[in-house]
Amino acid sequence: MDRSTISAEYLLQQKALHQNPNYGVASLSFAPIVADFIRQTGVQSVSDYGAGKKNLFVGLRNAGVDLAEYHPYDPAFEEYGEPRCADLVCCIDVLEHIEPERLEHVLLDLSKITVNFGFFSIHMGPAAKTLSDGRNAHLIQEPSSWWLPRLTKYFEILHLQSHQMMGDGIWIIVRPKISPDC
């Protein structure tokens, strides 16, 4: 893992938050959308960046999707290993949790493993949960107009959809602008 994507202090806070069974469940809401996309495109491999407890995998199975390859990655779960390349990279309810000074590193990390498509969801407002230091769990609370220039540095946006799942947000389907490091 590129340690520049998360600080040691914040990694400890994320590990503590993941002890809560209600933390990291957003991917269950997005799994039907991802499942439809997989069926439409014939994607065979998925990298789940910020996988948490692997709820996307559970949601995809429940939607009848049986992947040839599923690669979870989350720095709070060392047993998952490093981020891995895949046809589709999913990053669901993760980017708003990134330390602002490390966002560029995370976006670069995502671009290096995205072979064909990315599915990213971003919540725009505050989270219901707070960190142990009192900060809101959504460290970045910005509108889509703030996010788009940062994303388009690395990705071509194929589709953008506003949503109201768990508050104001967007989900996007992207293609990488650079060749992945696979």
Short mmCIF file of N, CA and C in Angstrom, two decimals, residues 24-38 54-63 90-93 119-122 163-166 170-172:
data_model
loop_
_atom_site.label_atom_id
_atom_site.label_comp_id
_atom_site.label_asym_id
_atom_site.label_seq_id
_atom_site.Cartn_x
_atom_site.Cartn_y
_atom_site.Cartn_z
N GLY A 24 -19.74 1.55 7.20
CA GLY A 24 -19.28 0.92 5.97
C GLY A 24 -20.32 0.05 5.30
N VAL A 25 -21.58 0.46 5.35
CA VAL A 25 -22.66 -0.34 4.75
C VAL A 25 -23.21 0.25 3.46
N ALA A 26 -22.69 1.38 3.01
CA ALA A 26 -23.23 2.06 1.83
C ALA A 26 -23.18 1.20 0.58
N SER A 27 -22.17 0.35 0.47
CA SER A 27 -22.04 -0.45 -0.75
C SER A 27 -23.22 -1.40 -0.95
N LEU A 28 -23.91 -1.76 0.11
CA LEU A 28 -25.11 -2.60 -0.03
C LEU A 28 -26.18 -1.86 -0.83
N SER A 29 -26.30 -0.56 -0.65
CA SER A 29 -27.29 0.24 -1.39
C SER A 29 -26.91 0.38 -2.86
N PHE A 30 -25.63 0.42 -3.15
CA PHE A 30 -25.16 0.62 -4.53
C PHE A 30 -24.95 -0.69 -5.29
N ALA A 31 -24.94 -1.82 -4.59
CA ALA A 31 -24.68 -3.11 -5.23
C ALA A 31 -25.62 -3.41 -6.39
N PRO A 32 -26.93 -3.12 -6.31
CA PRO A 32 -27.80 -3.39 -7.47
C PRO A 32 -27.40 -2.59 -8.72
N ILE A 33 -26.95 -1.35 -8.53
CA ILE A 33 -26.51 -0.52 -9.66
C ILE A 33 -25.23 -1.12 -10.26
N VAL A 34 -24.30 -1.48 -9.39
CA VAL A 34 -23.04 -2.09 -9.84
C VAL A 34 -23.33 -3.42 -10.54
N ALA A 35 -24.25 -4.20 -9.99
CA ALA A 35 -24.60 -5.49 -10.60
C ALA A 35 -25.14 -5.30 -12.01
N ASP A 36 -26.01 -4.32 -12.20
CA ASP A 36 -26.54 -4.03 -13.54
C ASP A 36 -25.42 -3.65 -14.50
N PHE A 37 -24.48 -2.82 -14.01
CA PHE A 37 -23.36 -2.39 -14.84
C PHE A 37 -22.49 -3.60 -15.23
N ILE A 38 -22.25 -4.48 -14.30
CA ILE A 38 -21.45 -5.69 -14.57
C ILE A 38 -22.13 -6.54 -15.64
N LYS A 54 -16.40 -5.83 3.17
CA LYS A 54 -16.72 -6.49 1.90
C LYS A 54 -18.22 -6.60 1.65
N ASN A 55 -18.96 -5.57 2.04
CA ASN A 55 -20.40 -5.58 1.80
C ASN A 55 -20.76 -5.51 0.32
N LEU A 56 -19.90 -4.92 -0.51
CA LEU A 56 -20.19 -4.91 -1.94
C LEU A 56 -20.23 -6.35 -2.47
N PHE A 57 -19.30 -7.16 -2.04
CA PHE A 57 -19.27 -8.57 -2.46
C PHE A 57 -20.58 -9.26 -2.06
N VAL A 58 -21.02 -9.03 -0.83
CA VAL A 58 -22.28 -9.61 -0.35
C VAL A 58 -23.44 -9.12 -1.20
N GLY A 59 -23.49 -7.81 -1.45
CA GLY A 59 -24.57 -7.23 -2.25
C GLY A 59 -24.59 -7.75 -3.68
N LEU A 60 -23.42 -7.92 -4.27
CA LEU A 60 -23.36 -8.46 -5.64
C LEU A 60 -23.82 -9.91 -5.68
N ARG A 61 -23.41 -10.69 -4.69
CA ARG A 61 -23.87 -12.09 -4.61
C ARG A 61 -25.40 -12.13 -4.47
N ASN A 62 -25.93 -11.27 -3.60
CA ASN A 62 -27.38 -11.22 -3.40
C ASN A 62 -28.11 -10.81 -4.68
N ALA A 63 -27.44 -10.04 -5.53
CA ALA A 63 -28.02 -9.60 -6.81
C ALA A 63 -27.79 -10.63 -7.92
N CYS A 90 -14.37 -0.29 -7.91
CA CYS A 90 -15.45 0.36 -7.17
C CYS A 90 -14.86 1.07 -5.96
N CYS A 91 -15.30 2.29 -5.76
CA CYS A 91 -14.88 3.09 -4.62
C CYS A 91 -16.15 3.76 -4.09
N ILE A 92 -16.81 3.08 -3.19
CA ILE A 92 -18.16 3.47 -2.76
C ILE A 92 -18.11 4.05 -1.35
N ASP A 93 -18.55 5.30 -1.23
CA ASP A 93 -18.61 6.00 0.05
C ASP A 93 -17.24 5.98 0.73
N PHE A 119 -16.40 2.79 -10.78
CA PHE A 119 -17.70 3.19 -10.24
C PHE A 119 -17.42 3.81 -8.89
N PHE A 120 -17.63 5.12 -8.79
CA PHE A 120 -17.33 5.84 -7.56
C PHE A 120 -18.60 6.52 -7.06
N SER A 121 -18.87 6.41 -5.77
CA SER A 121 -19.95 7.18 -5.17
C SER A 121 -19.33 8.12 -4.14
N ILE A 122 -19.87 9.33 -4.10
CA ILE A 122 -19.35 10.35 -3.20
C ILE A 122 -20.52 11.05 -2.52
N HIS A 163 -27.84 11.44 -6.44
CA HIS A 163 -28.67 10.50 -5.67
C HIS A 163 -28.97 11.08 -4.30
N GLN A 164 -29.95 10.49 -3.65
CA GLN A 164 -30.33 10.88 -2.29
C GLN A 164 -30.20 9.71 -1.31
N MET A 165 -29.42 8.71 -1.67
CA MET A 165 -29.20 7.59 -0.75
C MET A 165 -28.33 8.08 0.39
N MET A 166 -28.84 8.05 1.57
CA MET A 166 -28.09 8.50 2.75
C MET A 166 -27.66 9.96 2.63
N ILE A 170 -23.37 11.85 -5.36
CA ILE A 170 -23.30 11.50 -6.78
C ILE A 170 -22.69 10.11 -6.89
N TRP A 171 -23.02 9.43 -7.97
CA TRP A 171 -22.25 8.26 -8.37
C TRP A 171 -21.87 8.47 -9.82
N ILE A 172 -20.67 8.01 -10.15
CA ILE A 172 -20.15 8.21 -11.49
C ILE A 172 -19.54 6.92 -12.02
#
